[in-house]
Amino acid sequence: MTERTFIAIKPDAVQRGLIGKIISRIEEKGYKIIALKMLEVSEKQAAAHYAEHYGKPFYPNLVKFITSTPIVAMVIEGDNAILGMRQIMGKTNPANAEVGTIRGDFSPEMSFNVIHGSDGPESAEREIAIYFKPEEMCTGWKTAFEILKEKMN
Ligand code: IDP
Ligand code: MG
């Protein structure tokens, strides 16, 4: 099933010059980037994004971190893209993330785990709406992968 998921390249990865490498992994997998922008996350956006973690010990630092330096926000579309992106990202704690995943390859630490990805259809819809307007979705084009699949139908 075609899904959309919200992905953010976090401030640590932006500062460490990893934007290109992370985007490459998403493109190489065959997913479609239908929206992309760099932005400074506002306090309001941070609170909405991480509402589920409000009150946890790491919450204040999480908000401080996500609002500290720009992020690169994206909407990614593809077959089972929500779980697929979580697999490409690797486990939340990079120390436990498999080698070959983005977190496993690019970070040793939980607080600097380089990428965010929605964890289910409801959070994807909610998170996309925090960062993007519907008219920001670029949907009127086809990837080479989509064209390839169409030919085989
Ligand atoms: P996820 O990013 O893999 O979905 P969540 O449990 O939703 O993981 O946590 C959101 C973010 O909060 C994590 O990506 C990480 O940056 C941070 N975080 C989660 N748990 C901890 C913790 O125990 N210590 C420090 N930071 C944490
Ligand atoms: Mg999460």
PDB file of C-alpha atoms and ligand atoms in Angstrom:
ATOM      1  CA  MET A   1       0.000   0.000   0.000  1.00  0.00           C
ATOM      2  CA  THR A   2       1.322   3.434  -0.902  1.00  0.00           C
ATOM      3  CA  GLU A   3       1.981   5.478   2.221  1.00  0.00           C
ATOM      4  CA  ARG A   4       3.326   8.886   3.112  1.00  0.00           C
ATOM      5  CA  THR A   5       5.666   9.415   6.043  1.00  0.00           C
ATOM      6  CA  PHE A   6       7.246  12.446   7.680  1.00  0.00           C
ATOM      7  CA  ILE A   7      11.038  12.387   7.806  1.00  0.00           C
ATOM      8  CA  ALA A   8      13.326  14.989   9.373  1.00  0.00           C
ATOM      9  CA  ILE A   9      17.083  15.194   9.127  1.00  0.00           C
ATOM     10  CA  LYS A  10      17.786  16.370  12.663  1.00  0.00           C
ATOM     11  CA  PRO A  11      20.003  19.307  13.744  1.00  0.00           C
ATOM     12  CA  ASP A  12      23.028  17.110  14.531  1.00  0.00           C
ATOM     13  CA  ALA A  13      23.048  15.655  11.007  1.00  0.00           C
ATOM     14  CA  VAL A  14      22.582  19.073   9.404  1.00  0.00           C
ATOM     15  CA  GLN A  15      25.528  20.429  11.424  1.00  0.00           C
ATOM     16  CA  ARG A  16      27.647  17.379  10.632  1.00  0.00           C
ATOM     17  CA  GLY A  17      27.132  17.717   6.871  1.00  0.00           C
ATOM     18  CA  LEU A  18      25.128  14.520   6.467  1.00  0.00           C
ATOM     19  CA  ILE A  19      22.121  15.916   4.573  1.00  0.00           C
ATOM     20  CA  GLY A  20      23.250  14.579   1.200  1.00  0.00           C
ATOM     21  CA  LYS A  21      24.152  11.110   2.447  1.00  0.00           C
ATOM     22  CA  ILE A  22      20.830  10.677   4.226  1.00  0.00           C
ATOM     23  CA  ILE A  23      18.782  11.874   1.264  1.00  0.00           C
ATOM     24  CA  SER A  24      20.787   9.529  -0.989  1.00  0.00           C
ATOM     25  CA  ARG A  25      19.762   6.523   1.082  1.00  0.00           C
ATOM     26  CA  ILE A  26      16.097   7.448   0.745  1.00  0.00           C
ATOM     27  CA  GLU A  27      16.429   7.946  -3.014  1.00  0.00           C
ATOM     28  CA  GLU A  28      18.485   4.783  -3.474  1.00  0.00           C
ATOM     29  CA  LYS A  29      15.779   2.740  -1.758  1.00  0.00           C
ATOM     30  CA  GLY A  30      13.347   3.925  -4.437  1.00  0.00           C
ATOM     31  CA  TYR A  31      11.088   6.101  -2.321  1.00  0.00           C
ATOM     32  CA  LYS A  32       9.720   9.327  -3.738  1.00  0.00           C
ATOM     33  CA  ILE A  33      10.422  12.681  -2.109  1.00  0.00           C
ATOM     34  CA  ILE A  34       7.233  14.690  -2.589  1.00  0.00           C
ATOM     35  CA  ALA A  35       8.073  17.627  -0.273  1.00  0.00           C
ATOM     36  CA  LEU A  36      11.355  18.931   1.127  1.00  0.00           C
ATOM     37  CA  LYS A  37      12.488  22.064   2.950  1.00  0.00           C
ATOM     38  CA  MET A  38      15.024  23.347   5.463  1.00  0.00           C
ATOM     39  CA  LEU A  39      13.462  25.164   8.394  1.00  0.00           C
ATOM     40  CA  GLU A  40      14.024  26.335  11.933  1.00  0.00           C
ATOM     41  CA  VAL A  41      11.584  24.425  14.140  1.00  0.00           C
ATOM     42  CA  SER A  42       9.490  26.748  16.326  1.00  0.00           C
ATOM     43  CA  GLU A  43       8.712  26.009  19.987  1.00  0.00           C
ATOM     44  CA  LYS A  44       5.111  25.422  18.931  1.00  0.00           C
ATOM     45  CA  GLN A  45       6.053  22.931  16.221  1.00  0.00           C
ATOM     46  CA  ALA A  46       8.434  21.141  18.613  1.00  0.00           C
ATOM     47  CA  ALA A  47       5.733  20.835  21.272  1.00  0.00           C
ATOM     48  CA  ALA A  48       3.236  19.473  18.741  1.00  0.00           C
ATOM     49  CA  HIS A  49       5.739  17.089  17.202  1.00  0.00           C
ATOM     50  CA  TYR A  50       6.923  15.619  20.516  1.00  0.00           C
ATOM     51  CA  ALA A  51       3.635  15.863  22.471  1.00  0.00           C
ATOM     52  CA  GLU A  52       3.774  12.112  23.265  1.00  0.00           C
ATOM     53  CA  HIS A  53       7.059  12.655  25.136  1.00  0.00           C
ATOM     54  CA  TYR A  54       5.909  15.642  27.221  1.00  0.00           C
ATOM     55  CA  GLY A  55       6.845  15.100  30.879  1.00  0.00           C
ATOM     56  CA  LYS A  56       9.602  12.559  30.210  1.00  0.00           C
ATOM     57  CA  PRO A  57      13.074  13.331  31.602  1.00  0.00           C
ATOM     58  CA  PHE A  58      14.610  13.825  28.165  1.00  0.00           C
ATOM     59  CA  TYR A  59      11.784  16.091  26.858  1.00  0.00           C
ATOM     60  CA  PRO A  60      13.348  19.510  27.678  1.00  0.00           C
ATOM     61  CA  ASN A  61      16.606  18.580  25.966  1.00  0.00           C
ATOM     62  CA  LEU A  62      14.746  17.082  23.017  1.00  0.00           C
ATOM     63  CA  VAL A  63      12.887  20.363  22.415  1.00  0.00           C
ATOM     64  CA  LYS A  64      16.066  22.396  22.969  1.00  0.00           C
ATOM     65  CA  PHE A  65      17.878  20.177  20.455  1.00  0.00           C
ATOM     66  CA  ILE A  66      15.233  20.150  17.699  1.00  0.00           C
ATOM     67  CA  THR A  67      14.863  23.964  17.864  1.00  0.00           C
ATOM     68  CA  SER A  68      18.640  24.636  18.042  1.00  0.00           C
ATOM     69  CA  THR A  69      19.681  24.411  14.392  1.00  0.00           C
ATOM     70  CA  PRO A  70      17.663  23.926  11.194  1.00  0.00           C
ATOM     71  CA  ILE A  71      16.240  20.579  10.191  1.00  0.00           C
ATOM     72  CA  VAL A  72      15.504  19.250   6.718  1.00  0.00           C
ATOM     73  CA  ALA A  73      11.871  18.172   6.638  1.00  0.00           C
ATOM     74  CA  MET A  74      10.535  15.793   4.017  1.00  0.00           C
ATOM     75  CA  VAL A  75       7.453  13.902   3.012  1.00  0.00           C
ATOM     76  CA  ILE A  76       8.380  10.508   1.574  1.00  0.00           C
ATOM     77  CA  GLU A  77       5.989   8.383  -0.445  1.00  0.00           C
ATOM     78  CA  GLY A  78       6.235   4.713  -1.342  1.00  0.00           C
ATOM     79  CA  ASP A  79       4.974   1.193  -0.877  1.00  0.00           C
ATOM     80  CA  ASN A  80       4.881   0.582   2.897  1.00  0.00           C
ATOM     81  CA  ALA A  81       7.073   3.671   3.309  1.00  0.00           C
ATOM     82  CA  ILE A  82       6.324   4.171   7.032  1.00  0.00           C
ATOM     83  CA  LEU A  83       7.782   0.866   8.208  1.00  0.00           C
ATOM     84  CA  GLY A  84      10.289   0.875   5.371  1.00  0.00           C
ATOM     85  CA  MET A  85      11.772   4.184   6.488  1.00  0.00           C
ATOM     86  CA  ARG A  86      11.864   3.003  10.132  1.00  0.00           C
ATOM     87  CA  GLN A  87      13.894   0.011   8.915  1.00  0.00           C
ATOM     88  CA  ILE A  88      16.301   2.192   6.933  1.00  0.00           C
ATOM     89  CA  MET A  89      16.648   4.502   9.959  1.00  0.00           C
ATOM     90  CA  GLY A  90      17.406   1.743  12.478  1.00  0.00           C
ATOM     91  CA  LYS A  91      16.619   1.571  16.169  1.00  0.00           C
ATOM     92  CA  THR A  92      16.060   4.731  18.251  1.00  0.00           C
ATOM     93  CA  ASN A  93      19.259   4.178  20.229  1.00  0.00           C
ATOM     94  CA  PRO A  94      22.045   4.184  17.627  1.00  0.00           C
ATOM     95  CA  ALA A  95      24.136   2.027  19.961  1.00  0.00           C
ATOM     96  CA  ASN A  96      21.646  -0.795  19.245  1.00  0.00           C
ATOM     97  CA  ALA A  97      20.960   0.067  15.603  1.00  0.00           C
ATOM     98  CA  GLU A  98      22.157  -2.389  12.961  1.00  0.00           C
ATOM     99  CA  VAL A  99      25.150  -1.511  10.839  1.00  0.00           C
ATOM    100  CA  GLY A 100      23.793  -0.465   7.443  1.00  0.00           C
ATOM    101  CA  THR A 101      21.006   1.615   8.938  1.00  0.00           C
ATOM    102  CA  ILE A 102      21.274   5.413   9.023  1.00  0.00           C
ATOM    103  CA  ARG A 103      21.405   5.574  12.823  1.00  0.00           C
ATOM    104  CA  GLY A 104      23.687   2.551  13.034  1.00  0.00           C
ATOM    105  CA  ASP A 105      26.149   4.053  10.580  1.00  0.00           C
ATOM    106  CA  PHE A 106      26.104   7.734  11.494  1.00  0.00           C
ATOM    107  CA  SER A 107      25.717   8.058  15.263  1.00  0.00           C
ATOM    108  CA  PRO A 108      26.808   6.431  18.512  1.00  0.00           C
ATOM    109  CA  GLU A 109      24.351   8.290  20.796  1.00  0.00           C
ATOM    110  CA  MET A 110      20.637   8.347  21.600  1.00  0.00           C
ATOM    111  CA  SER A 111      20.386  12.136  21.925  1.00  0.00           C
ATOM    112  CA  PHE A 112      22.002  12.649  18.520  1.00  0.00           C
ATOM    113  CA  ASN A 113      20.333  10.026  16.384  1.00  0.00           C
ATOM    114  CA  VAL A 114      20.349  12.036  13.115  1.00  0.00           C
ATOM    115  CA  ILE A 115      16.894  11.294  11.738  1.00  0.00           C
ATOM    116  CA  HIS A 116      13.218  11.296  12.665  1.00  0.00           C
ATOM    117  CA  GLY A 117      10.584   9.145  10.974  1.00  0.00           C
ATOM    118  CA  SER A 118       6.886   8.682  11.731  1.00  0.00           C
ATOM    119  CA  ASP A 119       6.047   5.470  13.583  1.00  0.00           C
ATOM    120  CA  GLY A 120       2.599   4.785  12.082  1.00  0.00           C
ATOM    121  CA  PRO A 121      -0.113   6.092   9.747  1.00  0.00           C
ATOM    122  CA  GLU A 122      -1.707   8.383  12.355  1.00  0.00           C
ATOM    123  CA  SER A 123       1.541   9.977  13.460  1.00  0.00           C
ATOM    124  CA  ALA A 124       2.574  10.371   9.813  1.00  0.00           C
ATOM    125  CA  GLU A 125      -0.563  12.329   8.996  1.00  0.00           C
ATOM    126  CA  ARG A 126      -0.273  14.400  12.169  1.00  0.00           C
ATOM    127  CA  GLU A 127       3.427  15.177  11.723  1.00  0.00           C
ATOM    128  CA  ILE A 128       3.129  16.033   8.016  1.00  0.00           C
ATOM    129  CA  ALA A 129       0.461  18.610   8.950  1.00  0.00           C
ATOM    130  CA  ILE A 130       2.761  20.214  11.561  1.00  0.00           C
ATOM    131  CA  TYR A 131       5.415  20.993   8.956  1.00  0.00           C
ATOM    132  CA  PHE A 132       3.700  21.141   5.546  1.00  0.00           C
ATOM    133  CA  LYS A 133       0.643  22.616   3.866  1.00  0.00           C
ATOM    134  CA  PRO A 134      -1.212  20.328   1.436  1.00  0.00           C
ATOM    135  CA  GLU A 135      -0.200  22.565  -1.494  1.00  0.00           C
ATOM    136  CA  GLU A 136       3.476  21.942  -0.710  1.00  0.00           C
ATOM    137  CA  MET A 137       3.173  18.298  -1.842  1.00  0.00           C
ATOM    138  CA  CYS A 138       4.676  17.851  -5.330  1.00  0.00           C
ATOM    139  CA  THR A 139       2.556  15.033  -6.676  1.00  0.00           C
ATOM    140  CA  GLY A 140       2.310  15.688 -10.432  1.00  0.00           C
ATOM    141  CA  TRP A 141       5.424  13.769 -11.480  1.00  0.00           C
ATOM    142  CA  LYS A 142       6.707  10.195 -11.666  1.00  0.00           C
ATOM    143  CA  THR A 143       9.976   8.700 -10.483  1.00  0.00           C
ATOM    144  CA  ALA A 144      11.901   6.382 -12.815  1.00  0.00           C
ATOM    145  CA  PHE A 145      10.887   3.555 -10.497  1.00  0.00           C
ATOM    146  CA  GLU A 146       7.195   4.393 -10.908  1.00  0.00           C
ATOM    147  CA  ILE A 147       7.582   4.485 -14.707  1.00  0.00           C
ATOM    148  CA  LEU A 148       9.412   1.144 -14.621  1.00  0.00           C
ATOM    149  CA  LYS A 149       6.597  -0.447 -12.617  1.00  0.00           C
ATOM    150  CA  GLU A 150       3.916   0.986 -14.912  1.00  0.00           C
ATOM    151  CA  LYS A 151       5.581  -0.590 -17.940  1.00  0.00           C
ATOM    152  CA  MET A 152       5.262  -4.020 -16.353  1.00  0.00           C
ATOM    153  CA  ASN A 153       1.530  -3.677 -15.650  1.00  0.00           C
TER     154      ASN A 153
HETATM  155  P1  IDP B   1      11.989   7.484  17.523  1.00  0.00           P
HETATM  156  O1  IDP B   1      12.679   8.774  17.120  1.00  0.00           O
HETATM  157  O2  IDP B   1      12.802   6.288  17.109  1.00  0.00           O
HETATM  158  O3  IDP B   1      10.564   7.403  17.059  1.00  0.00           O
HETATM  159  P2  IDP B   1      10.985   8.039  20.194  1.00  0.00           P
HETATM  160  O4  IDP B   1      10.864   7.050  21.308  1.00  0.00           O
HETATM  161  O5  IDP B   1       9.727   8.528  19.553  1.00  0.00           O
HETATM  162  O6  IDP B   1      11.982   7.433  19.124  1.00  0.00           O
HETATM  163  O7  IDP B   1      11.784   9.267  20.797  1.00  0.00           O
HETATM  164  C1  IDP B   1      11.857  10.486  20.086  1.00  0.00           C
HETATM  165  C2  IDP B   1      13.265  11.023  20.179  1.00  0.00           C
HETATM  166  O8  IDP B   1      13.532  11.398  21.537  1.00  0.00           O
HETATM  167  C3  IDP B   1      14.371  10.011  19.836  1.00  0.00           C
HETATM  168  O9  IDP B   1      14.614   9.935  18.445  1.00  0.00           O
HETATM  169  C4  IDP B   1      15.549  10.567  20.596  1.00  0.00           C
HETATM  170  O10 IDP B   1      16.126  11.666  19.875  1.00  0.00           O
HETATM  171  C5  IDP B   1      14.894  11.119  21.854  1.00  0.00           C
HETATM  172  N1  IDP B   1      14.911  10.154  22.939  1.00  0.00           N
HETATM  173  C6  IDP B   1      14.067   9.118  23.147  1.00  0.00           C
HETATM  174  N2  IDP B   1      14.363   8.443  24.266  1.00  0.00           N
HETATM  175  C7  IDP B   1      15.423   9.097  24.810  1.00  0.00           C
HETATM  176  C8  IDP B   1      16.208   8.885  25.996  1.00  0.00           C
HETATM  177  O11 IDP B   1      15.969   7.966  26.774  1.00  0.00           O
HETATM  178  N3  IDP B   1      17.230   9.771  26.195  1.00  0.00           N
HETATM  179  C9  IDP B   1      17.509  10.797  25.359  1.00  0.00           C
HETATM  180  N4  IDP B   1      16.801  11.027  24.235  1.00  0.00           N
HETATM  181  C10 IDP B   1      15.764  10.185  23.966  1.00  0.00           C
HETATM  182 MG    MG B   2       8.903   8.443  17.657  1.00  0.00          MG
END
